[in-house]
Amino acid sequence: MNETAATGSLRDATTSGEEVRACLDDFLAAKAFGAAEQCLPVEIVHVLRDFVCDGGKLLRPELCLIGWCAAAGGGPAPAPVVRAAASLELFHAFALIHDDIMDRSATRRGRPSLHRLLANRYAAGREVADADHLGTSAAILAGDLALAWSDELLHGAGLTADRLLCVLPLIDGMREQVMYGQYLDITARGPAEPGSLDSPGTDAALRIAHYKTGGYTCEVPLCVGATLAGAPDGVLKALSAFARPLGEAFQLRDDLLGAFGDPATTGKPVLDDLREGRHTVLLALAWQRADPKARAVLSAVVGTDGITDEEALNVRHVLAATGARDEVEQMIATRRRRAHEALQQARLPAAVTARLTRVAEAATRLPQPGGDDARQNRTGRKSDTR
């Protein structure tokens, strides 16, 4: 079967992203109606609905549905599976909203991040600091709602009791890993002082990437879908062997975009990671390889507020001159190759193999100016890298 035919059959066998999006839209519309009926602040539901339903590429629900197809062998995914897949997107929304607050990110998908949007909305008549605090507080609550409603959507999806019982440990473990990964991420941040980046090293940065992003982006969604279809251990192991290196490559690409990406193409700010001093593999490699002069540049800029474009350019020069940028590109290519090799050995349905191949390429490629990513960003619908 050629790739075009295989991909087409998979679209028929799983469910389109529009059905997942419609599920989320209907669920949040019902929440807005219920809030209005009880005279509750319906604007927070509208804000969350806009955030969830207008921008993300639904990678996690898609992988969940592909995992279901891998075990079920075909046929349209039933409505309970679609709702379970959609619940992953609500958890993703929670993670993004809180992550933007912790990273002090001003934009998301080419638009103001949720805490900035809310701060701007309620700025009239308030001091800037008060509006900022209000926006942050309101966004935290919106994220909390997304987390609670992801649970509600999953438990109310209509899954059989035994399928729900099987999948809950995966969901619980995913959430726990994300929290631990985020904690490791924020506690490893700070100015690039001697010993701060080369002490933990690249192993620690990869550990953060695995816990914070890799598992909940790729491995768990695939295994959730497969588990809902009653997959045997062999299928679950094959999907995990594919997803683990892919998840790491996904985060490594995000780290590169955080330093070198074009916001007009990616919708991702390029100063946030440097300002926050995120402990990425990219920065760890640069520090290990830098001479004293280059280390002085990193120490003066990384992890400090008010970074100028010139200072950011100097850091990028160090990242490139030390070979850190090329090394991370090589690490991405190596992990993508491992994922493809695992996929070829997995003996999954041809449609599943074809679609996962396309997902791996899309998730780890460098966005091209003027390509689909840029067009999406100009309409405010830029896909997330995390």
C-alpha atoms as one frame of an Amber mdcrd trajectory, in Angstrom:
protein
   0.000   0.000   0.000   1.433   3.409  -0.910   1.671   6.192   1.675  -1.168
   8.246   0.232  -3.574   5.327   0.314  -2.432   4.282   3.771  -2.893   7.763
   5.177  -6.301   8.083   3.616  -7.475   4.816   5.127  -6.250   5.886   8.535
  -8.232   9.110   8.376 -11.289   6.949   7.782 -10.320   4.461  10.483  -9.693
   6.970  13.252 -11.541  10.249  13.551 -10.766  13.665  12.137  -9.438  16.457
  14.307 -12.607  18.364  13.581 -14.645  15.765  15.470 -12.358  16.127  18.480
 -12.604  19.898  18.194 -16.397  19.659  17.938 -16.453  17.488  21.054 -14.465
  20.094  22.985 -16.563  22.930  21.628 -19.820  21.209  22.607 -18.521  20.337
  26.075 -17.374  23.900  26.789 -20.511  25.400  25.257 -22.538  23.326  27.728
 -20.305  24.604  30.541 -20.928  28.192  29.425 -24.687  27.578  29.319 -24.614
  26.064  32.798 -22.595  28.958  34.174 -25.017  31.486  32.682 -27.999  29.649
  34.154 -26.419  29.813  37.617 -25.335  33.447  37.205 -21.679  32.405  37.413
 -18.863  34.311  35.625 -19.350  32.859  32.164 -16.524  34.966  30.693 -13.901
  32.582  32.093 -15.538  29.726  30.203 -15.587  31.763  26.987 -11.911  32.650
  27.385 -10.987  29.030  28.016 -13.158  27.858  25.115 -11.358  30.253  22.760
  -7.995  29.062  24.027  -8.810  25.362  23.672 -10.791  25.362  20.436  -8.988
  27.956  18.336  -5.328  27.253  17.803  -3.909  23.903  18.893  -3.099  21.162
  16.407  -4.627  18.454  18.648  -1.482  16.312  18.549  -2.283  14.404  21.726
  -5.874  13.509  20.788  -4.640  12.497  17.339  -2.031  10.168  18.806  -4.638
   8.730  21.154  -6.885   7.905  18.202  -3.965   6.443  16.248  -3.144   4.279
  19.272  -6.747   3.078  19.328  -6.525   2.217  15.625  -3.239   0.375  16.158
  -4.957  -2.018  18.543  -8.468  -2.071  17.067  -7.318  -2.659  13.499  -9.607
  -0.104  11.870 -13.104   1.248  11.807 -14.211   4.673  13.043 -13.348   5.426
  16.650 -16.470   5.271  18.822 -17.710   8.405  20.553 -16.407   7.414  24.018
 -12.880   7.100  22.600 -13.181  10.488  20.890 -14.244  12.068  24.186 -11.402
  10.380  26.054  -8.968  11.682  23.422 -10.463  15.179  23.725  -9.910  15.104
  27.499  -6.157  15.009  26.806  -6.425  18.365  25.055  -8.047  19.920  28.130
  -5.148  18.659  30.233  -2.778  20.118  27.644  -4.562  23.475  27.936  -4.090
  23.402  31.709  -0.376  22.673  31.285   0.129  25.445  28.719  -1.730  28.093
  30.725   0.256  27.408  33.880   3.522  27.002  31.954   3.088  30.440  30.364
   2.600  31.963  33.802   5.731  30.298  35.187   7.725  31.256  32.089   6.304
  34.799  32.091   5.499  34.297  28.406   3.628  37.146  26.784   2.428  35.227
  23.733   1.023  31.836  22.804   0.083  30.778  19.249   0.876  34.270  18.025
  -1.580  35.862  20.470  -1.356  37.186  24.025  -0.967  34.320  26.492  -4.028
  33.783  28.652  -2.732  35.638  31.718  -1.735  38.600  29.529  -5.094  38.575
  27.733  -6.926  38.679  31.059  -4.621  41.353  32.462  -5.300  43.512  29.414
  -9.035  42.879  29.633  -9.237  44.109  33.225  -6.569  46.824  33.025  -8.961
  49.785  32.940  -8.860  51.730  36.202  -6.126  49.571  37.721  -2.427  50.005
  38.313  -0.299  47.864  35.994   0.874  45.632  38.836  -2.688  45.088  40.007
  -3.891  44.227  36.500  -0.984  41.825  36.051  -1.757  40.116  39.350  -5.431
  39.858  38.454  -4.621  38.393  35.030  -2.263  35.840  36.537  -4.723  34.836
  39.234  -7.600  34.504  36.782  -5.469  32.453  34.367  -4.451  30.084  37.172
  -8.137  29.491  37.865  -8.855  28.975  34.165  -6.070  26.395  34.069  -7.503
  24.712  37.146 -10.885  24.516  35.416  -9.264  22.925  32.367  -7.654  20.308
  34.605 -10.886  19.566  36.469 -12.894  19.405  33.258 -10.394  17.083  31.618
 -11.246  14.668  34.432 -14.962  15.238  33.980 -14.786  14.671  30.230 -12.809
  11.460  30.682 -15.038  10.019  33.410 -18.179  11.035  31.528 -16.945   9.772
  28.160 -19.096   6.635  28.315 -16.210   4.173  28.553 -16.932   0.770  30.005
 -15.912   0.380  33.634 -13.090  -2.034  32.841 -11.615   0.207  30.098 -11.735
   3.252  32.364 -10.088   1.263  35.145  -7.287   0.207  32.795  -6.612   3.687
  31.457  -6.723   5.673  34.699  -3.238   4.620  35.898  -1.795   5.906  32.595
  -3.589   9.236  32.968  -2.625   9.601  36.628   0.991   8.746  35.906   1.088
  11.234  33.021  -0.173  14.055  35.213   2.270  13.218  37.975   5.202  13.163
  35.555   4.283  16.555  34.103   4.145  18.110  37.577   7.499  16.621  38.550
   9.020  17.657  35.232   7.763  21.220  35.601   9.143  21.351  39.145  12.529
  20.118  37.958  12.431  22.692  35.171  11.736  25.742  37.309  14.125  24.753
  40.112  16.977  24.235  37.632  16.652  27.768  36.254  18.784  30.774  37.004
  21.698  32.883  35.829  24.427  31.078  33.910  27.041  31.193  36.620  30.074
  28.890  36.728  28.880  25.441  37.720  25.171  26.163  37.223  24.920  24.682
  33.759  27.723  22.162  33.668  26.939  20.680  37.074  23.589  19.048  36.171
  24.695  18.498  32.567  22.782  17.226  29.575  21.475  14.124  31.352  19.523
  16.298  33.775  18.167  18.414  30.921  17.015  15.289  29.055  15.377  14.034
  32.239  13.432  17.284  32.507  12.434  16.991  28.839  11.187  13.432  29.327
   9.096  14.145  32.398   7.790  17.564  31.416   6.993  16.952  27.764   8.011
  13.644  26.201   5.710  11.279  28.061   2.525  13.287  27.974   3.017  14.486
  24.403   3.659  11.168  22.653   3.908   7.986  24.697   0.933   8.278  27.021
  -1.617   9.434  24.398  -0.668   6.543  22.120  -0.865   4.032  24.955  -4.139
   5.468  26.255  -5.748   4.953  22.855  -4.323   1.462  22.485  -5.422   0.522
  26.000  -8.964   1.684  25.247  -8.955  -0.840  22.394  -7.678  -3.624  24.653
  -4.166  -3.730  23.186  -1.888  -6.618  24.155   1.429  -5.898  25.840   3.318
  -6.305  22.567   1.463  -3.430  20.906   1.910  -1.177  23.950   5.641  -1.899
  24.057   5.971  -1.196  20.332   4.174   2.128  20.649   6.325   3.110  23.636
   9.525   2.204  21.768   8.463   4.590  19.011   7.148   7.362  21.241   9.984
   7.736  23.758  12.698   8.923  21.357  10.100  10.951  19.473   9.071  12.759
  22.658  12.679  13.693  23.391  13.191  14.902  19.825  10.011  16.953  20.098
  11.319  18.784  23.177  14.794  19.255  21.713  13.205  20.927  18.676  11.226
  23.159  21.013  14.458  24.150  22.785  16.045  25.151  19.483  12.985  27.161
  18.514  13.175  28.858  21.898  16.573  30.262  20.958  16.639  30.461  17.159
  13.026  30.376  16.011  11.343  33.173  14.108   8.261  34.304  16.068   6.534
  35.244  12.804   6.831  31.595  11.754   6.533  29.726  15.048   4.344  31.974
  17.212   6.862  31.228  19.995   8.820  34.014  21.767  12.586  33.652  21.393
  13.702  35.439  24.558  11.655  33.577  27.188  13.956  30.553  27.562  17.039
  32.778  27.803  15.400  35.190  30.256  14.160  32.374  32.484  17.475  30.511
  32.281  15.765  27.234  31.386  18.103  24.294  31.810  17.988  22.947  28.260
  20.329  20.513  26.551  21.243  23.348  24.181  22.482  25.620  26.962  24.135
  22.763  28.864  26.160  21.782  25.803  27.132  25.386  25.103  28.363  25.902
  28.652  30.393  22.704  28.645  32.113  23.640  25.383  32.475  27.395  25.848
  35.801  29.134  26.494  36.013  31.710  29.328  34.981  34.580  27.042  31.922
  32.728  25.750  30.988  31.643  29.276  31.102  35.265  30.340  28.529  36.071
  27.652  26.241  33.285  28.894  26.684  34.311  32.528  25.846  37.940  31.770
  22.672  37.228  29.804  21.048  33.871  30.541  18.622  33.984  33.447  18.388
  37.773  33.627  15.516  40.174  32.950  15.498  42.814  30.239  17.500  40.899
  27.653  18.083  43.044  24.570  18.050  41.799  21.007  21.795  42.396  20.809
  22.437  40.333  23.944  20.240  37.539  22.586  22.187  37.650  19.331  25.449
  37.278  21.286  24.079  34.213  23.082  22.944  32.683  19.798  26.438  33.220
  18.435  27.846  31.246  21.393  25.273  28.487  20.922  26.298  28.168  17.280
  30.054  28.711  17.676  30.390  26.053  20.392  28.660  23.516  18.166  25.767
  23.177  20.627  23.173  24.034  18.019  24.508  21.469  15.523  24.796  18.848
  18.262  21.155  19.280  19.255  20.138  18.995  15.602  22.081  15.735  15.466
  20.397  14.519  18.659  17.005  15.234  17.075  17.953  13.327  13.928  19.245
  10.382  15.966  16.053  10.144  18.018  13.857  10.527  14.958  15.780   7.667
  13.330  15.317   5.505  16.447  11.597   6.211  16.375  11.388   5.224  12.702
  13.384   2.039  13.332  11.086   1.096  16.206   8.093   1.735  13.984   9.417
  -0.503  11.218   9.922  -3.330  13.715   6.511  -2.924  15.316   4.391  -4.733
  12.687   1.515  -2.310  13.123  -1.229  -1.848  10.503   0.105  -0.111   7.405
  -2.196   2.875   7.901  -0.939   3.350  11.454   2.708   3.123  10.379   2.151
   5.676   7.628   0.421   8.158   9.897   2.944   7.843  12.721   5.735   8.408
  10.203   4.094  11.652   9.150   3.534  12.687  12.770   7.203  12.072  13.595
   8.352  14.240  10.701   5.917  17.045  11.488   6.708  17.059  15.213  10.469
  17.283  14.794  11.006  19.245  11.605  12.240  22.845  11.461   9.276  25.129
  10.596   9.796  26.795   7.254   9.074  30.508   6.647   6.008  30.856   4.487
   4.953  27.249   5.162   1.875  25.938   6.917   3.156  27.032  10.336   3.586
  30.616   9.179   0.170  30.689   7.529  -1.424  29.328  10.688   0.311  31.945
  12.803  -0.885  34.813  10.631  -4.452  33.690  11.335  -3.761  33.268  15.037
  -3.946  29.476  14.833  -0.331  28.550  15.360   0.213  25.027  16.597   1.905
  24.438  19.915   5.379  23.044  20.113   4.722  21.909  23.659
